């Protein structure tokens, strides 16, 4: 169980940013996602209706739907291969999606079609997990404190908004992709797609508020290509 | 002349093929529904739908009928293929019987009336037509209905256990400590289309969203009401616990039920032993 957990942690680390010392065979596409325009300001969340969650945060939590950083970097952008890697081996690790302190961790979880997904409730309160799927089947399940993880998976690629009706500030995303090649930008806006065989790829960056952008990148051998994205930010 | 007639027959054959494909493009597997020995047909359901349903649900089934803007809660959007009242698990499509029951029963807390004035055959045909609006019906089958084990006789111990579940599962967060639909999260609830929605108020004593019997109540929280904030508790409750909860919920309604009578007589002597329900409460 511990071994499995560490492998999941390693996977999360790999997906969420460049892993030190890790070099996969094949080409790499790396880059940075920034914005132009005016992004919405992160707003503090009032969790006073749920004292057990307030107690878990030293400082008030802010909204995560538009997290930006120094140099106009954008956090939580999913960058993935949207065309060119058809037939790549599917990931089989379990993706963890935790409810902790009345927040979703990670805010955006990326998984492949049919990849196992475990939803956990670490809070001493009830949550209901309500993925607002349109292409896949929408469901809504209660997960009280101490309840076992909900194990599930998605059949179709889709960007699925997730909410908890009990705690209306809780918003997240399940990003279900066909490709195993994806990366979520970190707080510096950086991403890295590794292990790409030679070929021509369409790389797409998706952000829940700032939209989608694509570009073509051709990889020949084990080179590293740079692909930067500039998304257009709008205030609320 | 000969080649001409040949062309003509070819053209008419194409026309027939088009007609056929038009008919199957309508609903494929959904074209026919089967409820209680009756077979519904979408083509027969269409004029009924236009006559009785389109005013609210829209010609395209997208909840954009001309009356929709005046209605709250909003009419069901059939293009999503998501339904509140099901006998099937959360996320699964309802059975034909479920949809038939919904059309027959209506929704007591909404503008949807019971359509008992239509013949059962009409209602089965309508169900067949409703199923043509969402592509989900072409790719997925109805789920398998949940099993509802026989109901045990209510006991005061069971009611008290149900009360504890009401506290621990935090039903009160939305439905309120006394079931008045006024819990701390009630005001912020929205349905899957982000429209505001109210939790059920047990104090009204009206029928539930999906029926009126104890079995219906059991089914509501074991399947959830998809598209609404009400989740499924199927993974969290054993059958006997679910029945305990049903019996407790009956005591919240101002009705003459055996559960309510049992509760009143127990409460008159033991009421002071109870901890309150709510943030500070421990249930029993």
Short mmCIF file of C-alpha atoms in Angstrom, two decimals:
data_model
loop_
_atom_site.label_atom_id
_atom_site.label_comp_id
_atom_site.label_asym_id
_atom_site.label_seq_id
_atom_site.Cartn_x
_atom_site.Cartn_y
_atom_site.Cartn_z
CA UNK A 1 0.00 0.00 0.00
CA UNK A 2 2.84 2.36 0.91
CA UNK A 3 4.69 1.42 -2.27
CA UNK A 4 1.54 2.05 -4.28
CA UNK A 5 1.02 5.36 -2.57
CA UNK A 6 4.57 6.51 -3.32
CA UNK A 7 4.21 5.51 -6.95
CA UNK A 8 1.06 7.62 -7.09
CA UNK A 9 2.91 10.49 -5.47
CA UNK A 10 5.68 10.08 -8.03
CA UNK A 11 3.10 10.11 -10.80
CA UNK A 12 1.48 13.24 -9.43
CA UNK A 13 4.90 14.88 -9.17
CA UNK A 14 5.67 13.90 -12.75
CA UNK A 15 2.38 15.16 -14.06
CA UNK A 16 2.34 18.37 -12.09
CA UNK A 17 5.80 19.51 -13.08
CA UNK A 18 9.24 18.56 -14.26
CA UNK A 19 10.54 15.70 -12.11
CA UNK A 20 14.19 16.09 -11.17
CA UNK A 21 16.44 13.31 -12.36
CA UNK A 22 13.73 11.74 -14.47
CA UNK A 23 14.39 11.45 -18.17
CA UNK A 24 12.07 9.44 -20.36
CA UNK A 25 13.10 8.16 -23.77
CA UNK A 26 11.94 10.14 -26.78
CA UNK A 27 11.37 13.78 -27.40
CA UNK A 28 10.16 16.45 -24.99
CA UNK A 29 7.92 19.44 -25.42
CA UNK A 30 8.24 21.96 -22.66
CA UNK A 31 7.21 25.54 -22.23
CA UNK A 32 5.37 28.10 -20.22
CA UNK A 33 1.80 29.33 -20.15
CA UNK A 34 1.24 33.03 -19.60
CA UNK A 35 -1.67 35.41 -20.05
CA UNK A 36 -2.43 38.76 -21.59
CA UNK A 37 -5.28 40.92 -20.43
CA UNK A 38 -6.69 41.24 -16.94
CA UNK A 39 -7.19 38.08 -14.92
CA UNK A 40 -9.82 38.00 -12.19
CA UNK A 41 -8.48 38.56 -8.70
CA UNK A 42 -8.44 35.52 -6.47
CA UNK A 43 -11.15 36.01 -3.84
CA UNK A 44 -11.02 34.77 -0.27
CA UNK A 45 -13.47 31.95 0.43
CA UNK A 46 -15.80 32.22 3.38
CA UNK A 47 -15.91 28.74 4.90
CA UNK A 48 -17.54 29.86 8.15
CA UNK A 49 -20.48 27.52 7.51
CA UNK A 50 -18.05 24.63 7.95
CA UNK A 51 -15.97 25.29 11.09
CA UNK A 52 -14.08 21.99 10.76
CA UNK A 53 -12.70 23.24 7.44
CA UNK A 54 -11.94 26.74 8.67
CA UNK A 55 -9.81 25.12 11.38
CA UNK A 56 -7.70 23.36 8.74
CA UNK A 57 -6.45 26.56 7.16
CA UNK A 58 -4.04 28.95 8.88
CA UNK A 59 -4.86 31.68 6.38
CA UNK A 60 -8.12 32.07 4.44
CA UNK A 61 -8.21 30.04 1.26
CA UNK A 62 -8.67 31.85 -2.05
CA UNK A 63 -10.45 30.78 -5.24
CA UNK A 64 -8.43 28.59 -7.60
CA UNK A 65 -10.19 29.07 -10.92
CA UNK A 66 -7.69 31.71 -12.03
CA UNK A 67 -4.36 31.36 -10.23
CA UNK A 68 -1.68 33.54 -11.74
CA UNK A 69 1.89 34.26 -10.71
CA UNK A 70 5.01 36.28 -11.41
CA UNK A 71 5.64 37.10 -15.06
CA UNK A 72 1.95 36.58 -15.90
CA UNK A 73 2.26 32.80 -15.43
CA UNK A 74 -0.90 30.72 -15.21
CA UNK A 75 -1.31 27.81 -12.82
CA UNK A 76 -3.60 24.79 -13.39
CA UNK A 77 -3.40 24.83 -17.18
CA UNK A 78 -3.67 21.36 -18.66
CA UNK A 79 -1.27 20.96 -21.60
CA UNK A 80 -1.73 17.77 -23.57
CA UNK A 81 -1.27 16.10 -26.93
CA UNK A 82 -4.62 16.42 -28.68
CA UNK A 83 -3.52 14.76 -31.91
CA UNK A 84 -0.56 12.74 -33.15
CA UNK A 85 -0.05 10.15 -30.41
CA UNK A 86 -3.02 7.89 -31.09
CA UNK A 87 -2.42 4.37 -29.87
CA UNK A 88 -0.02 5.35 -27.06
CA UNK A 89 -0.05 3.01 -24.05
CA UNK A 90 -2.78 3.83 -21.54
CA UNK A 91 -1.97 4.80 -17.96
CA UNK A 92 -3.17 2.36 -15.33
CA UNK A 93 -2.18 4.14 -12.12
CA UNK A 94 -4.99 5.33 -9.92
CA UNK A 95 -5.54 9.08 -9.96
CA UNK A 96 -6.29 10.44 -6.48
CA UNK A 97 -8.74 13.26 -5.95
CA UNK A 98 -8.94 14.39 -2.36
CA UNK A 99 -11.38 16.50 -0.46
CA UNK A 100 -9.37 18.16 2.26
CA UNK A 101 -10.14 21.35 4.14
CA UNK A 102 -13.22 21.73 1.93
CA UNK A 103 -11.00 22.01 -1.14
CA UNK A 104 -10.28 19.67 -4.01
CA UNK A 105 -6.69 18.49 -4.13
CA UNK A 106 -5.58 18.77 -6.85
CA UNK A 107 -7.91 21.49 -8.07
CA UNK A 108 -7.65 19.99 -11.57
CA UNK A 109 -7.09 16.25 -11.91
CA UNK A 110 -6.01 14.87 -15.26
CA UNK A 111 -6.74 11.28 -16.20
CA UNK A 112 -7.15 9.12 -19.23
CA UNK A 113 -10.31 7.50 -20.45
CA UNK A 114 -10.87 4.35 -18.35
CA UNK A 115 -8.03 5.23 -15.97
CA UNK A 116 -8.94 4.37 -12.37
CA UNK A 117 -9.96 7.37 -10.28
CA UNK A 118 -10.24 7.33 -6.49
CA UNK A 119 -12.14 10.13 -4.72
CA UNK A 120 -11.25 10.47 -1.04
CA UNK A 121 -12.77 12.43 1.79
CA UNK A 122 -10.18 13.42 4.40
CA UNK A 123 -12.50 15.90 6.11
CA UNK A 124 -14.45 15.37 9.33
CA UNK A 125 -17.59 16.38 7.42
CA UNK A 126 -19.81 15.08 4.63
CA UNK A 127 -19.18 15.98 1.03
CA UNK A 128 -21.14 15.09 -2.05
CA UNK A 129 -19.14 14.56 -5.21
CA UNK A 130 -21.11 15.86 -8.13
CA UNK A 131 -19.30 15.68 -11.48
CA UNK A 132 -21.41 17.72 -13.93
CA UNK A 133 -20.65 15.50 -16.89
CA UNK A 134 -22.40 16.13 -20.18
CA UNK A 135 -20.77 13.60 -22.51
CA UNK A 136 -20.23 11.02 -19.78
CA UNK A 137 -22.95 10.15 -17.30
CA UNK A 138 -23.52 12.76 -14.59
CA UNK A 139 -23.67 11.28 -11.09
CA UNK A 140 -23.85 12.56 -7.55
CA UNK A 141 -22.73 10.56 -4.53
CA UNK A 142 -22.53 11.31 -0.85
CA UNK A 143 -19.24 10.69 0.96
CA UNK A 144 -19.62 11.25 4.70
CA UNK A 145 -16.66 11.53 7.06
CA UNK A 146 -14.68 8.32 7.28
CA UNK A 147 -16.37 6.82 4.21
CA UNK A 148 -14.18 4.65 1.98
CA UNK A 149 -12.85 6.06 -1.31
CA UNK A 150 -15.17 6.13 -4.31
CA UNK A 151 -13.54 4.19 -7.13
CA UNK A 152 -14.65 5.10 -10.61
CA UNK A 153 -13.47 5.90 -14.16
CA UNK A 154 -14.74 7.82 -17.18
CA UNK A 155 -15.67 6.37 -20.58
CA UNK A 156 -15.33 9.43 -22.81
CA UNK A 157 -12.88 12.33 -23.06
CA UNK A 158 -14.41 15.40 -21.42
CA UNK A 159 -13.64 18.41 -19.24
CA UNK A 160 -15.92 17.71 -16.30
CA UNK A 161 -16.65 20.39 -13.72
CA UNK A 162 -16.94 18.93 -10.22
CA UNK A 163 -18.84 20.50 -7.37
CA UNK A 164 -19.99 19.81 -3.85
CA UNK A 165 -23.52 21.02 -3.26
CA UNK A 166 -23.08 21.13 0.51
CA UNK A 167 -20.10 23.49 0.22
CA UNK A 168 -20.85 25.75 -2.74
CA UNK A 169 -17.33 27.17 -2.90
CA UNK A 170 -15.87 23.77 -3.78
CA UNK A 171 -15.13 23.63 -7.50
CA UNK A 172 -12.73 21.46 -9.40
CA UNK A 173 -12.24 19.64 -12.65
CA UNK A 174 -11.80 16.12 -13.92
CA UNK A 175 -9.96 16.44 -17.20
CA UNK A 176 -10.45 13.16 -19.05
CA UNK A 177 -8.13 12.81 -22.03
CA UNK A 178 -7.42 10.19 -24.67
CA UNK A 179 -3.70 10.80 -24.42
CA UNK A 180 -1.27 9.64 -21.71
CA UNK A 181 0.88 12.71 -22.54
CA UNK A 182 -0.33 15.58 -20.39
CA UNK A 183 0.99 18.01 -17.85
CA UNK A 184 -0.50 20.57 -15.50
CA UNK A 185 1.31 23.86 -15.18
CA UNK A 186 2.84 24.65 -11.81
CA UNK A 187 2.92 28.01 -10.08
CA UNK A 188 5.53 29.25 -12.60
CA UNK A 189 3.30 28.29 -15.54
CA UNK A 190 5.78 25.63 -16.66
CA UNK A 191 4.86 22.30 -18.21
CA UNK A 192 6.73 19.38 -19.75
CA UNK A 193 5.51 16.58 -22.01
CA UNK A 194 8.05 13.78 -22.08
CA UNK A 195 8.62 10.47 -23.82
CA UNK A 196 7.21 11.52 -27.19
CA UNK A 197 8.16 9.36 -30.18
CA UNK A 198 9.21 11.22 -33.33
CA UNK A 199 6.20 12.68 -35.06
CA UNK A 200 3.98 15.66 -35.63
CA UNK A 201 1.81 16.62 -32.67
CA UNK A 202 -0.94 19.04 -31.87
CA UNK A 203 -0.31 20.42 -28.40
CA UNK A 204 -3.30 21.97 -26.66
CA UNK A 205 -3.42 24.11 -23.55
CA UNK A 206 -6.72 24.26 -21.66
CA UNK A 207 -7.66 26.53 -18.80
CA UNK A 208 -11.08 26.54 -17.14
CA UNK A 209 -11.48 30.32 -17.53
CA UNK A 210 -8.99 31.40 -20.16
CA UNK A 211 -10.01 28.89 -22.83
CA UNK A 212 -8.11 26.62 -25.16
CA UNK A 213 -5.18 27.12 -27.51
CA UNK A 214 -3.34 24.71 -29.80
CA UNK A 215 -0.15 24.60 -31.80
CA UNK A 216 1.68 22.11 -33.98
CA UNK A 217 5.02 20.75 -32.82
CA UNK A 218 7.17 18.29 -34.72
CA UNK A 219 9.52 16.06 -32.76
CA UNK A 220 12.45 14.31 -34.44
CA UNK A 221 14.33 11.96 -32.12
CA UNK A 222 15.13 12.81 -28.52
CA UNK A 223 15.15 16.56 -28.86
CA UNK A 224 13.42 19.08 -26.61
CA UNK A 225 11.14 21.58 -28.31
CA UNK A 226 9.70 24.67 -26.70
CA UNK A 227 6.04 25.57 -27.02
CA UNK A 228 4.77 28.59 -25.16
CA UNK A 229 1.15 29.58 -24.85
CA UNK A 230 -0.34 33.00 -24.21
CA UNK A 231 -3.95 32.82 -23.09
CA UNK A 232 -6.33 35.73 -22.96
CA UNK A 233 -7.46 36.53 -19.44
CA UNK A 234 -10.74 38.26 -18.70
CA UNK A 235 -12.00 39.47 -15.35
CA UNK A 236 -15.19 37.93 -13.95
CA UNK B 1 -37.65 4.64 -71.99
CA UNK B 2 -36.16 1.67 -70.28
CA UNK B 3 -33.20 3.47 -68.77
CA UNK B 4 -35.60 6.12 -67.55
CA UNK B 5 -37.80 3.70 -65.59
CA UNK B 6 -34.62 2.19 -64.24
CA UNK B 7 -33.61 5.55 -62.89
CA UNK B 8 -37.06 6.11 -61.54
CA UNK B 9 -37.04 2.87 -59.57
CA UNK B 10 -33.55 3.67 -58.32
CA UNK B 11 -34.72 7.10 -57.18
CA UNK B 12 -37.77 5.68 -55.45
CA UNK B 13 -35.62 3.02 -53.82
CA UNK B 14 -33.32 5.77 -52.51
CA UNK B 15 -36.34 7.67 -51.28
CA UNK B 16 -37.58 4.63 -49.41
CA UNK B 17 -34.13 4.11 -47.93
CA UNK B 18 -34.03 7.74 -46.83
CA UNK B 19 -37.43 7.42 -45.25
CA UNK B 20 -36.33 4.30 -43.44
CA UNK B 21 -33.10 5.85 -42.22
CA UNK B 22 -35.10 8.90 -41.15
CA UNK B 23 -37.30 6.67 -39.06
CA UNK B 24 -34.41 4.85 -37.46
CA UNK B 25 -32.41 8.06 -36.98
CA UNK B 26 -35.26 9.18 -34.78
CA UNK B 27 -34.65 6.73 -32.01
CA UNK B 28 -33.01 3.40 -32.81
CA UNK B 29 -33.38 1.36 -29.67
CA UNK B 30 -35.29 4.16 -28.04
CA UNK B 31 -37.98 4.11 -30.68
CA UNK B 32 -39.96 1.58 -28.76
CA UNK B 33 -40.56 1.40 -25.08
CA UNK B 34 -42.07 -1.39 -23.07
CA UNK B 35 -44.04 -0.75 -19.93
CA UNK B 36 -46.35 -3.25 -18.30
CA UNK B 37 -47.13 -5.14 -21.51
CA UNK B 38 -47.59 -2.00 -23.60
CA UNK B 39 -45.28 -1.03 -26.42
CA UNK B 40 -44.70 2.66 -26.93
CA UNK B 41 -43.82 4.17 -30.28
CA UNK B 42 -41.94 7.44 -30.70
CA UNK B 43 -43.73 8.36 -33.92
CA UNK B 44 -47.08 8.12 -32.14
CA UNK B 45 -45.65 10.01 -29.16
CA UNK B 46 -44.47 13.00 -31.18
CA UNK B 47 -47.87 14.68 -31.81
CA UNK B 48 -48.79 14.09 -28.16
CA UNK B 49 -45.53 15.69 -27.08
CA UNK B 50 -46.15 18.70 -29.32
CA UNK B 51 -49.66 19.02 -27.92
CA UNK B 52 -49.01 18.53 -24.20
CA UNK B 53 -45.29 18.84 -23.39
CA UNK B 54 -43.54 21.19 -25.84
CA UNK B 55 -45.01 24.32 -24.21
CA UNK B 56 -42.57 23.88 -21.34
CA UNK B 57 -40.04 21.26 -22.45
CA UNK B 58 -39.59 22.78 -25.94
CA UNK B 59 -39.99 21.30 -29.41
CA UNK B 60 -36.41 20.09 -29.26
CA UNK B 61 -36.75 18.76 -25.71
CA UNK B 62 -34.21 21.32 -24.54
CA UNK B 63 -36.38 22.92 -21.81
CA UNK B 64 -36.76 26.06 -23.92
CA UNK B 65 -40.52 25.95 -24.38
CA UNK B 66 -42.34 29.28 -24.42
CA UNK B 67 -43.53 28.82 -20.81
CA UNK B 68 -40.13 27.78 -19.48
CA UNK B 69 -38.98 31.29 -18.58
CA UNK B 70 -41.89 31.68 -16.15
CA UNK B 71 -41.36 28.37 -14.43
CA UNK B 72 -39.29 27.60 -11.36
CA UNK B 73 -37.95 24.91 -10.95
CA UNK B 74 -37.20 24.80 -14.68
CA UNK B 75 -38.60 22.05 -16.88
CA UNK B 76 -36.42 18.99 -17.48
CA UNK B 77 -33.96 19.30 -20.37
CA UNK B 78 -34.36 15.98 -22.17
CA UNK B 79 -31.29 16.55 -24.33
CA UNK B 80 -29.07 15.87 -21.30
CA UNK B 81 -30.54 12.45 -20.59
CA UNK B 82 -30.35 13.11 -16.82
CA UNK B 83 -33.43 12.30 -14.74
CA UNK B 84 -34.32 12.77 -11.09
CA UNK B 85 -36.73 9.92 -10.50
CA UNK B 86 -35.11 6.61 -11.24
CA UNK B 87 -35.06 3.13 -9.84
CA UNK B 88 -31.49 2.87 -11.17
CA UNK B 89 -28.18 3.91 -9.53
CA UNK B 90 -26.88 7.48 -9.78
CA UNK B 91 -25.42 8.10 -13.23
CA UNK B 92 -27.52 5.39 -14.92
CA UNK B 93 -30.39 6.00 -17.30
CA UNK B 94 -33.87 5.40 -15.89
CA UNK B 95 -36.03 2.49 -17.00
CA UNK B 96 -39.05 3.00 -19.26
CA UNK B 97 -41.20 2.26 -16.22
CA UNK B 98 -39.46 5.06 -14.27
CA UNK B 99 -40.22 7.61 -16.99
CA UNK B 100 -43.76 6.31 -17.32
CA UNK B 101 -44.25 6.68 -13.56
CA UNK B 102 -42.89 10.23 -13.66
CA UNK B 103 -45.25 11.27 -16.47
CA UNK B 104 -48.12 9.64 -14.61
CA UNK B 105 -47.27 11.09 -11.21
CA UNK B 106 -46.02 14.56 -12.11
CA UNK B 107 -43.93 16.53 -9.65
CA UNK B 108 -45.93 17.81 -6.75
CA UNK B 109 -43.56 20.68 -5.94
CA UNK B 110 -43.18 21.88 -9.55
CA UNK B 111 -45.37 22.88 -12.49
CA UNK B 112 -45.33 19.35 -13.88
CA UNK B 113 -48.84 17.95 -13.44
CA UNK B 114 -49.78 14.28 -13.27
CA UNK B 115 -50.77 13.16 -16.78
CA UNK B 116 -53.30 10.57 -15.67
CA UNK B 117 -55.78 12.09 -18.08
CA UNK B 118 -53.80 10.58 -20.95
CA UNK B 119 -54.31 6.89 -21.62
CA UNK B 120 -51.53 4.54 -20.51
CA UNK B 121 -50.83 3.89 -24.20
CA UNK B 122 -50.40 7.64 -24.79
CA UNK B 123 -47.99 7.87 -21.88
CA UNK B 124 -45.91 4.92 -23.10
CA UNK B 125 -45.73 6.56 -26.54
CA UNK B 126 -44.63 9.83 -24.93
CA UNK B 127 -41.86 8.04 -23.05
CA UNK B 128 -40.65 6.59 -26.35
CA UNK B 129 -40.55 10.05 -27.89
CA UNK B 130 -38.86 11.68 -24.88
CA UNK B 131 -36.06 9.16 -25.30
CA UNK B 132 -35.25 10.45 -28.79
CA UNK B 133 -33.90 13.78 -27.54
CA UNK B 134 -30.67 12.68 -25.87
CA UNK B 135 -27.90 10.75 -27.62
CA UNK B 136 -27.35 8.89 -24.35
CA UNK B 137 -30.24 6.59 -25.20
CA UNK B 138 -28.49 5.48 -28.36
CA UNK B 139 -25.23 4.53 -26.65
CA UNK B 140 -26.30 3.36 -23.20
CA UNK B 141 -28.94 1.08 -21.77
CA UNK B 142 -31.13 1.82 -18.79
CA UNK B 143 -29.43 0.88 -15.53
CA UNK B 144 -30.44 -2.13 -13.46
CA UNK B 145 -33.03 -1.13 -10.86
CA UNK B 146 -31.82 -1.29 -7.27
CA UNK B 147 -33.31 -3.97 -5.08
CA UNK B 148 -35.45 -2.81 -2.21
CA UNK B 149 -35.59 -5.47 0.49
CA UNK B 150 -38.84 -5.95 2.44
CA UNK B 151 -39.55 -3.18 4.91
CA UNK B 152 -39.20 -4.11 8.56
CA UNK B 153 -41.89 -2.92 10.97
CA UNK B 154 -40.96 0.49 12.39
CA UNK B 155 -39.67 0.51 15.94
CA UNK B 156 -38.68 3.38 18.19
CA UNK B 157 -35.13 2.01 18.28
CA UNK B 158 -35.02 2.09 14.49
CA UNK B 159 -36.38 5.62 14.40
CA UNK B 160 -33.69 6.73 16.86
CA UNK B 161 -31.01 5.05 14.77
CA UNK B 162 -32.44 6.83 11.73
CA UNK B 163 -32.22 10.11 13.60
CA UNK B 164 -28.56 9.44 14.29
CA UNK B 165 -28.00 8.79 10.58
CA UNK B 166 -29.79 12.04 9.74
CA UNK B 167 -27.24 13.76 11.99
CA UNK B 168 -24.13 11.85 10.90
CA UNK B 169 -24.78 11.79 7.16
CA UNK B 170 -25.48 15.51 7.53
CA UNK B 171 -28.86 15.42 5.83
CA UNK B 172 -29.62 18.47 8.00
CA UNK B 173 -27.02 20.56 6.16
CA UNK B 174 -29.61 21.02 3.41
CA UNK B 175 -32.90 19.71 4.80
CA UNK B 176 -32.52 21.51 8.13
CA UNK B 177 -32.32 20.14 11.69
CA UNK B 178 -36.11 19.67 11.79
CA UNK B 179 -36.47 18.81 8.10
CA UNK B 180 -37.87 22.22 7.17
CA UNK B 181 -35.57 22.57 4.16
CA UNK B 182 -33.65 25.36 5.90
CA UNK B 183 -30.21 23.88 6.61
CA UNK B 184 -27.05 26.02 6.39
CA UNK B 185 -26.43 24.95 2.76
CA UNK B 186 -30.05 25.27 1.61
CA UNK B 187 -29.80 28.80 0.28
CA UNK B 188 -26.80 28.13 -1.93
CA UNK B 189 -28.06 24.98 -3.62
CA UNK B 190 -28.10 24.92 -7.40
CA UNK B 191 -29.05 22.20 -9.83
CA UNK B 192 -26.79 20.97 -12.62
CA UNK B 193 -27.77 23.91 -14.81
CA UNK B 194 -26.82 26.34 -12.04
CA UNK B 195 -30.42 27.30 -11.33
CA UNK B 196 -31.32 27.72 -7.66
CA UNK B 197 -33.18 24.77 -6.17
CA UNK B 198 -34.77 24.10 -2.79
CA UNK B 199 -34.28 21.03 -0.67
CA UNK B 200 -37.44 19.11 0.23
CA UNK B 201 -39.30 20.52 3.22
CA UNK B 202 -40.72 17.60 5.21
CA UNK B 203 -42.89 20.01 7.17
CA UNK B 204 -45.09 20.68 4.13
CA UNK B 205 -46.36 17.13 4.37
CA UNK B 206 -46.60 16.96 0.60
CA UNK B 207 -45.66 13.93 -1.40
CA UNK B 208 -41.97 13.48 -2.11
CA UNK B 209 -40.38 14.41 -5.41
CA UNK B 210 -40.53 10.83 -6.65
CA UNK B 211 -43.51 9.17 -5.03
CA UNK B 212 -45.19 8.95 -1.68
CA UNK B 213 -44.63 5.51 -0.18
CA UNK B 214 -41.89 4.39 2.19
CA UNK B 215 -40.41 2.43 -0.72
CA UNK B 216 -40.30 5.60 -2.82
CA UNK B 217 -38.50 7.41 0.01
CA UNK B 218 -36.00 4.56 0.31
CA UNK B 219 -35.41 4.71 -3.44
CA UNK B 220 -34.89 8.49 -3.42
CA UNK B 221 -31.85 8.46 -1.18
CA UNK B 222 -30.43 5.20 -2.50
CA UNK B 223 -30.46 6.42 -6.13
CA UNK B 224 -30.11 10.17 -5.60
CA UNK B 225 -32.00 12.67 -7.71
CA UNK B 226 -29.62 13.12 -10.65
CA UNK B 227 -29.31 16.67 -11.92
CA UNK B 228 -30.16 18.01 -8.46
CA UNK B 229 -27.97 18.43 -5.35
CA UNK B 230 -29.46 15.28 -3.77
CA UNK B 231 -26.72 12.64 -3.87
CA UNK B 232 -26.99 8.89 -3.75
CA UNK B 233 -26.30 7.27 -0.36
CA UNK B 234 -26.19 3.76 -1.81
CA UNK B 235 -22.49 3.32 -0.94
CA UNK B 236 -23.02 4.62 2.58
CA UNK B 237 -26.11 2.82 3.85
CA UNK B 238 -27.00 -0.79 4.50
CA UNK B 239 -30.58 -1.74 3.74
CA UNK B 240 -31.57 -1.85 7.41
CA UNK B 241 -30.02 1.57 7.99
CA UNK B 242 -31.88 2.96 4.99
CA UNK B 243 -35.16 1.68 6.45
CA UNK B 244 -34.26 3.26 9.82
CA UNK B 245 -33.76 6.56 8.03
CA UNK B 246 -37.08 6.18 6.18
CA UNK B 247 -38.89 5.62 9.47
CA UNK B 248 -37.23 8.63 11.06
CA UNK B 249 -38.00 10.90 8.08
CA UNK B 250 -41.68 9.98 8.44
CA UNK B 251 -41.65 11.54 11.93
CA UNK B 252 -40.66 14.88 10.38
CA UNK B 253 -43.85 15.01 8.35
CA UNK B 254 -47.06 16.35 9.90
CA UNK B 255 -48.93 13.23 8.88
CA UNK B 256 -50.74 10.46 10.73
CA UNK B 257 -48.19 7.72 10.20
CA UNK B 258 -47.37 4.82 12.52
CA UNK B 259 -43.85 6.21 12.79
CA UNK B 260 -45.07 9.64 13.84
CA UNK B 261 -47.40 8.16 16.48
CA UNK B 262 -44.59 6.01 17.85
CA UNK B 263 -42.26 8.99 17.91
CA UNK B 264 -44.75 11.29 19.67
CA UNK B 265 -45.41 8.85 22.45
CA UNK B 266 -41.71 8.19 23.00
CA UNK B 267 -40.84 11.87 22.80
CA UNK B 268 -43.40 12.86 25.43
CA UNK B 269 -41.47 10.89 28.06
CA UNK B 270 -37.90 10.85 26.71
CA UNK B 271 -37.67 14.08 24.73
CA UNK B 272 -35.24 15.68 27.13
CA UNK B 273 -32.69 12.90 26.61
CA UNK B 274 -32.21 13.87 22.98
CA UNK B 275 -29.27 15.85 21.75
CA UNK B 276 -30.22 18.42 19.16
CA UNK B 277 -29.58 17.82 15.46
CA UNK B 278 -27.21 20.27 13.83
CA UNK B 279 -23.64 21.51 14.10
CA UNK B 280 -23.49 20.93 17.85
CA UNK B 281 -25.63 17.85 17.82
CA UNK B 282 -24.68 14.27 18.34
CA UNK B 283 -28.00 12.92 17.14
CA UNK B 284 -29.13 10.62 19.87
#
